[in-house]
Every structure is written in structure tokens, then in C-alpha cells.
PDB file of C-alpha atoms in Angstrom:
ATOM      1  CA  UNK Y1490     154.528  68.726 100.474  1.00  0.00           C
ATOM      2  CA  UNK Y1491     152.799  70.569  97.647  1.00  0.00           C
ATOM      3  CA  UNK Y1492     150.386  73.473  98.146  1.00  0.00           C
ATOM      4  CA  UNK Y1493     146.656  72.484  98.207  1.00  0.00           C
ATOM      5  CA  UNK Y1494     144.419  75.325  97.033  1.00  0.00           C
ATOM      6  CA  UNK Y1495     141.280  76.312  98.955  1.00  0.00           C
ATOM      7  CA  UNK Y1496     139.098  75.376  95.995  1.00  0.00           C
ATOM      8  CA  UNK Y1497     139.712  71.780  96.794  1.00  0.00           C
ATOM      9  CA  UNK Y1498     137.860  71.978 100.199  1.00  0.00           C
ATOM     10  CA  UNK Y1499     135.428  74.595 100.026  1.00  0.00           C
ATOM     11  CA  UNK Y1500     131.642  74.016  99.907  1.00  0.00           C
ATOM     12  CA  UNK Y1501     130.133  75.403  96.708  1.00  0.00           C
ATOM     13  CA  UNK Y1502     126.673  75.239  98.026  1.00  0.00           C
ATOM     14  CA  UNK Y1503     126.486  78.677  99.742  1.00  0.00           C
ATOM     15  CA  UNK Y1504     123.305  79.840 101.404  1.00  0.00           C
ATOM     16  CA  UNK Y1505     122.669  83.685 100.860  1.00  0.00           C
ATOM     17  CA  UNK Y1506     120.357  86.261 102.034  1.00  0.00           C
ATOM     18  CA  UNK Y1507     119.878  89.942 101.473  1.00  0.00           C
ATOM     19  CA  UNK Y1508     120.487  92.648 104.034  1.00  0.00           C
ATOM     20  CA  UNK Y1509     116.806  93.323 104.318  1.00  0.00           C
ATOM     21  CA  UNK Y1510     116.119  89.645 105.186  1.00  0.00           C
ATOM     22  CA  UNK Y1511     114.467  89.459 108.682  1.00  0.00           C
ATOM     23  CA  UNK Y1512     116.662  88.059 111.360  1.00  0.00           C
ATOM     24  CA  UNK Y1513     113.928  85.479 112.040  1.00  0.00           C
ATOM     25  CA  UNK Y1514     113.903  84.331 108.599  1.00  0.00           C
ATOM     26  CA  UNK Y1515     117.539  84.054 108.456  1.00  0.00           C
ATOM     27  CA  UNK Y1516     117.610  81.960 111.618  1.00  0.00           C
ATOM     28  CA  UNK Y1517     114.846  79.732 110.268  1.00  0.00           C
ATOM     29  CA  UNK Y1518     116.951  79.184 107.120  1.00  0.00           C
ATOM     30  CA  UNK Y1519     119.966  78.234 109.133  1.00  0.00           C
ATOM     31  CA  UNK Y1520     117.917  75.714 111.219  1.00  0.00           C
ATOM     32  CA  UNK Y1521     116.142  74.197 108.290  1.00  0.00           C
ATOM     33  CA  UNK Y1522     119.373  73.770 106.419  1.00  0.00           C
ATOM     34  CA  UNK Y1523     121.456  72.752 109.431  1.00  0.00           C
ATOM     35  CA  UNK Y1524     124.127  75.259 108.659  1.00  0.00           C
ATOM     36  CA  UNK Y1525     126.081  77.776 110.854  1.00  0.00           C
ATOM     37  CA  UNK Y1526     126.163  80.963 108.682  1.00  0.00           C
ATOM     38  CA  UNK Y1527     124.523  82.646 105.763  1.00  0.00           C
ATOM     39  CA  UNK Y1528     126.313  84.934 103.449  1.00  0.00           C
ATOM     40  CA  UNK Y1529     124.611  88.436 102.876  1.00  0.00           C
ATOM     41  CA  UNK Y1530     124.837  89.676  99.376  1.00  0.00           C
ATOM     42  CA  UNK Y1531     123.786  92.896  97.859  1.00  0.00           C
ATOM     43  CA  UNK Y1532     121.464  93.318  94.671  1.00  0.00           C
ATOM     44  CA  UNK Y1533     124.517  92.621  92.434  1.00  0.00           C
ATOM     45  CA  UNK Y1534     125.201  89.418  94.203  1.00  0.00           C
ATOM     46  CA  UNK Y1535     128.462  90.783  95.833  1.00  0.00           C
ATOM     47  CA  UNK Y1536     129.540  90.160  99.362  1.00  0.00           C
ATOM     48  CA  UNK Y1537     127.974  92.498 101.855  1.00  0.00           C
ATOM     49  CA  UNK Y1538     128.308  90.526 105.223  1.00  0.00           C
ATOM     50  CA  UNK Y1539     128.078  87.383 106.999  1.00  0.00           C
ATOM     51  CA  UNK Y1540     125.547  86.313 109.805  1.00  0.00           C
ATOM     52  CA  UNK Y1541     126.837  83.310 111.830  1.00  0.00           C
ATOM     53  CA  UNK Y1542     125.351  81.383 114.814  1.00  0.00           C
ATOM     54  CA  UNK Y1543     127.801  83.201 117.083  1.00  0.00           C
ATOM     55  CA  UNK Y1544     125.967  86.496 115.831  1.00  0.00           C
ATOM     56  CA  UNK Y1545     122.711  84.945 117.016  1.00  0.00           C
ATOM     57  CA  UNK Y1546     123.967  84.298 120.499  1.00  0.00           C
ATOM     58  CA  UNK Y1547     124.957  88.091 120.772  1.00  0.00           C
ATOM     59  CA  UNK Y1548     121.630  89.192 119.265  1.00  0.00           C
ATOM     60  CA  UNK Y1549     119.532  87.328 121.807  1.00  0.00           C
ATOM     61  CA  UNK Y1550     121.742  88.122 124.742  1.00  0.00           C
ATOM     62  CA  UNK Y1551     122.445  91.766 124.141  1.00  0.00           C
ATOM     63  CA  UNK Y1552     119.680  93.222 121.813  1.00  0.00           C
ATOM     64  CA  UNK Y1553     116.575  91.242 122.162  1.00  0.00           C
ATOM     65  CA  UNK Y1554     115.622  91.536 118.527  1.00  0.00           C
ATOM     66  CA  UNK Y1555     112.227  92.851 117.602  1.00  0.00           C
ATOM     67  CA  UNK Y1556     110.141  91.380 114.586  1.00  0.00           C
ATOM     68  CA  UNK Y1557     111.318  94.305 112.427  1.00  0.00           C
ATOM     69  CA  UNK Y1558     115.063  93.467 112.872  1.00  0.00           C
ATOM     70  CA  UNK Y1559     116.774  92.604 109.667  1.00  0.00           C
ATOM     71  CA  UNK Y1560     120.058  91.011 108.812  1.00  0.00           C
ATOM     72  CA  UNK Y1561     121.652  94.299 107.979  1.00  0.00           C
ATOM     73  CA  UNK Y1562     121.163  95.280 111.640  1.00  0.00           C
ATOM     74  CA  UNK Y1563     123.403  92.460 112.986  1.00  0.00           C
ATOM     75  CA  UNK Y1564     125.665  91.136 110.207  1.00  0.00           C
ATOM     76  CA  UNK Y1565     129.248  91.516 110.223  1.00  0.00           C
ATOM     77  CA  UNK Y1566     130.571  93.616 107.356  1.00  0.00           C
ATOM     78  CA  UNK Y1567     134.345  93.485 107.788  1.00  0.00           C
ATOM     79  CA  UNK Y1568     134.375  89.888 106.499  1.00  0.00           C
ATOM     80  CA  UNK Y1569     137.473  87.861 106.172  1.00  0.00           C
ATOM     81  CA  UNK Y1570     137.560  86.177 102.734  1.00  0.00           C
ATOM     82  CA  UNK Y1571     139.509  83.828 100.706  1.00  0.00           C
ATOM     83  CA  UNK Y1572     140.113  83.183  97.031  1.00  0.00           C
ATOM     84  CA  UNK Y1573     139.764  79.901  95.296  1.00  0.00           C
ATOM     85  CA  UNK Y1574     143.540  79.771  94.668  1.00  0.00           C
ATOM     86  CA  UNK Y1575     144.536  80.653  98.202  1.00  0.00           C
ATOM     87  CA  UNK Y1576     146.643  77.794  99.860  1.00  0.00           C
ATOM     88  CA  UNK Y1577     144.620  75.631 102.537  1.00  0.00           C
ATOM     89  CA  UNK Y1578     147.140  76.191 105.281  1.00  0.00           C
ATOM     90  CA  UNK Y1579     147.066  79.989 104.820  1.00  0.00           C
ATOM     91  CA  UNK Y1580     143.347  80.051 105.056  1.00  0.00           C
ATOM     92  CA  UNK Y1581     143.454  77.713 108.140  1.00  0.00           C
ATOM     93  CA  UNK Y1582     145.809  80.141 109.852  1.00  0.00           C
ATOM     94  CA  UNK Y1583     143.469  83.132 109.116  1.00  0.00           C
ATOM     95  CA  UNK Y1584     140.623  81.254 110.592  1.00  0.00           C
ATOM     96  CA  UNK Y1585     142.679  80.748 113.749  1.00  0.00           C
ATOM     97  CA  UNK Y1586     144.149  84.298 113.881  1.00  0.00           C
ATOM     98  CA  UNK Y1587     140.700  85.924 113.470  1.00  0.00           C
ATOM     99  CA  UNK Y1588     138.933  83.227 115.783  1.00  0.00           C
ATOM    100  CA  UNK Y1589     136.300  82.650 113.161  1.00  0.00           C
ATOM    101  CA  UNK Y1590     134.693  79.429 111.862  1.00  0.00           C
ATOM    102  CA  UNK Y1591     133.408  80.492 108.410  1.00  0.00           C
ATOM    103  CA  UNK Y1592     135.047  82.199 105.456  1.00  0.00           C
ATOM    104  CA  UNK Y1593     133.470  83.095 102.334  1.00  0.00           C
ATOM    105  CA  UNK Y1594     135.531  82.279  99.079  1.00  0.00           C
ATOM    106  CA  UNK Y1595     135.104  84.945  96.497  1.00  0.00           C
ATOM    107  CA  UNK Y1596     136.094  85.725  93.045  1.00  0.00           C
ATOM    108  CA  UNK Y1597     137.898  88.795  91.685  1.00  0.00           C
ATOM    109  CA  UNK Y1598     134.538  90.609  91.482  1.00  0.00           C
ATOM    110  CA  UNK Y1599     133.736  89.884  95.244  1.00  0.00           C
ATOM    111  CA  UNK Y1600     130.963  87.492  94.202  1.00  0.00           C
ATOM    112  CA  UNK Y1601     130.660  84.533  96.571  1.00  0.00           C
ATOM    113  CA  UNK Y1602     131.641  81.148  95.032  1.00  0.00           C
ATOM    114  CA  UNK Y1603     131.962  79.157  98.029  1.00  0.00           C
ATOM    115  CA  UNK Y1604     132.520  78.757 101.722  1.00  0.00           C
ATOM    116  CA  UNK Y1605     135.152  77.281 103.900  1.00  0.00           C
ATOM    117  CA  UNK Y1606     134.329  76.297 107.428  1.00  0.00           C
ATOM    118  CA  UNK Y1607     136.393  74.662 110.159  1.00  0.00           C
ATOM    119  CA  UNK Y1608     134.438  71.513 109.599  1.00  0.00           C
ATOM    120  CA  UNK Y1609     135.520  71.434 106.011  1.00  0.00           C
ATOM    121  CA  UNK Y1610     139.282  71.820 107.061  1.00  0.00           C
ATOM    122  CA  UNK Y1611     138.792  69.120 109.628  1.00  0.00           C
ATOM    123  CA  UNK Y1612     137.438  66.678 107.106  1.00  0.00           C
ATOM    124  CA  UNK Y1613     140.183  67.610 104.710  1.00  0.00           C
ATOM    125  CA  UNK Y1614     142.781  66.873 107.353  1.00  0.00           C
ATOM    126  CA  UNK Y1615     141.269  63.433 107.956  1.00  0.00           C
ATOM    127  CA  UNK Y1616     141.676  62.486 104.330  1.00  0.00           C
ATOM    128  CA  UNK Y1617     145.280  63.318 104.702  1.00  0.00           C
ATOM    129  CA  UNK Y1618     145.759  60.947 107.702  1.00  0.00           C
ATOM    130  CA  UNK Y1619     144.126  58.183 105.715  1.00  0.00           C
ATOM    131  CA  UNK Y1620     146.793  58.412 102.973  1.00  0.00           C
ATOM    132  CA  UNK Y1621     149.703  58.348 105.275  1.00  0.00           C
TER     133      UNK Y1621
END
């Protein structure tokens, strides 16, 4: 079986916020768009972190955010990333190893060009079954 690159299964429409975005605004954005994460980018458009629905569970349970809380207060900064030419199976293994559901796809300059989620991979696998 030939290698399939992650660019084939990634979502290119990535929702981004800045570190100074309020937690409330980020949550509303995620709800409005029906998404499970927002990518945090700096003023140069480079990856700074990620905020996921799982983070919000921790925010509410542990910290009880105040109105002035920002994304920077809660985002994950040690973000696992992929490149567009990474092999799908390798990225899937990394998602499992790190127990994560979202992995930003970045270019050589660390600019976000897409997102891969466990839902994307599930959809891809179902297309493989259709061809068998």
C-alpha cells in the first residue's frame, strides 16, 4: 500500500484566535462554528498554541475563569504538529500516543495551513473501506 500524505485528509479551514482573545469569545466562536478547537497564532501568524474543548472542561472544573481570562492563560503551548507531507498513518499514531484529537498542520515557517482531527481520519478510513 502506498503512503498517503496528511495534506489529503486535513481540513484547510482553520479557525484561529490570538493569545489575548478572551476565553469567553473563544468558547462562543467554537460553539458558533461547531468545532472542537481553535488554533492560537501570534502577530506573525505563527502557531502559538491550541485551545480545545477538553481545555474548557479543565477551565470550568479547576479554575472558574473570570471575565478577564484570555486564551493565553489556558492554551496548550507544547503543541504536537504535522507537516503536509507527513504520512497519514504516522500522524494517526501520534494522535493515539499523545491522546489528542486535533493536530495543526504547519508549513516550514510554523504557519498553520490546516488541521487534522480524529474525525478527519475516521472519514478517510471509511473511504478506504468503500474501495475494498
